[in-house]
């Protein structure tokens, strides 16, 4: 289905709909674990950028709070490598 694609775009008809978060989570998991994708990029507002950057680069905060406030994921599907 994806062939040799190295970039896959995922969108949704509405922002904040739980079902879209669930589907995107499963698709991202598949792309990383089965297709060897290594750089997921998510849409977020410019105002969310500094908090996400601080978490990724310096470990400030916890994944669930940062990503949920940024509107990137549903908190029920956040799993941090640090166990947050």
Coordinates of C-alpha atoms in Angstrom, one line a residue:
X1 CA 0.0 0.0 0.0
X2 CA 2.8 2.5 0.9
X3 CA 5.4 1.1 -1.5
X4 CA 8.7 2.8 -1.0
X5 CA 7.2 5.9 0.5
X6 CA 9.4 7.7 3.1
X7 CA 6.9 10.5 3.8
X8 CA 3.3 9.8 4.8
X9 CA 0.8 12.6 5.5
X10 CA -2.0 12.0 7.9
X11 CA -4.9 14.4 8.3
X12 CA -8.3 14.5 9.9
X13 CA -11.6 16.1 9.1
X14 CA -11.9 17.6 12.6
X15 CA -9.4 18.4 15.3
X16 CA -9.8 16.7 18.7
X17 CA -12.0 13.8 17.7
X18 CA -11.0 10.8 19.7
X19 CA -11.4 8.3 16.9
X20 CA -8.9 10.2 14.7
X21 CA -6.4 10.2 17.5
X22 CA -6.8 6.5 17.9
X23 CA -6.4 5.8 14.2
X24 CA -3.3 8.1 13.9
X25 CA -1.8 6.4 17.0
X26 CA -2.2 3.0 15.4
X27 CA -0.9 4.2 12.0
X28 CA 2.2 5.9 13.5
X29 CA 2.9 2.8 15.6
X30 CA 2.7 0.7 12.4
X31 CA 4.9 3.1 10.4
X32 CA 7.6 3.1 13.1
X33 CA 7.5 -0.6 14.2
X34 CA 6.8 -2.3 10.8
X35 CA 8.0 0.2 8.2
X36 CA 11.1 1.6 9.9
X37 CA 9.9 5.2 9.9
X38 CA 12.0 7.2 12.3
X39 CA 10.9 10.8 12.3
X40 CA 7.3 11.4 13.1
X41 CA 6.2 15.1 12.7
X42 CA 2.9 16.3 14.0
X43 CA 0.8 19.4 13.3
X44 CA 0.6 21.8 16.2
X45 CA 0.1 25.5 16.8
X46 CA 3.1 27.8 16.9
X47 CA 2.3 28.5 20.5
X48 CA 2.7 24.8 21.4
X49 CA 6.2 24.6 19.9
X50 CA 8.3 25.9 22.8
X51 CA 6.8 23.4 25.3
X52 CA 7.2 20.5 22.9
X53 CA 10.8 21.5 22.1
X54 CA 11.6 21.9 25.9
X55 CA 10.3 18.4 26.5
X56 CA 12.1 16.7 23.6
X57 CA 15.4 18.5 24.0
X58 CA 15.6 19.0 27.8
X59 CA 13.0 16.7 29.4
X60 CA 10.9 19.6 30.8
X61 CA 7.5 18.4 31.9
X62 CA 5.8 15.1 31.0
X63 CA 4.8 13.8 27.6
X64 CA 1.1 13.4 28.4
X65 CA 0.7 17.0 29.5
X66 CA 2.9 18.6 26.8
X67 CA 1.3 16.7 23.9
X68 CA -2.2 17.0 25.1
X69 CA -2.0 20.8 25.7
X70 CA -0.5 21.1 22.2
X71 CA -3.5 19.3 20.8
X72 CA -1.2 16.7 19.2
X73 CA -2.6 13.5 20.9
X74 CA -5.2 12.2 23.2
X75 CA -3.6 11.7 26.6
X76 CA -4.9 8.1 26.7
X77 CA -2.4 7.2 23.9
X78 CA 0.8 8.9 25.1
X79 CA 3.6 6.6 26.0
X80 CA 7.0 8.2 26.8
X81 CA 10.3 6.5 26.5
X82 CA 10.9 7.8 30.0
X83 CA 7.8 6.1 31.3
X84 CA 5.8 9.4 31.8

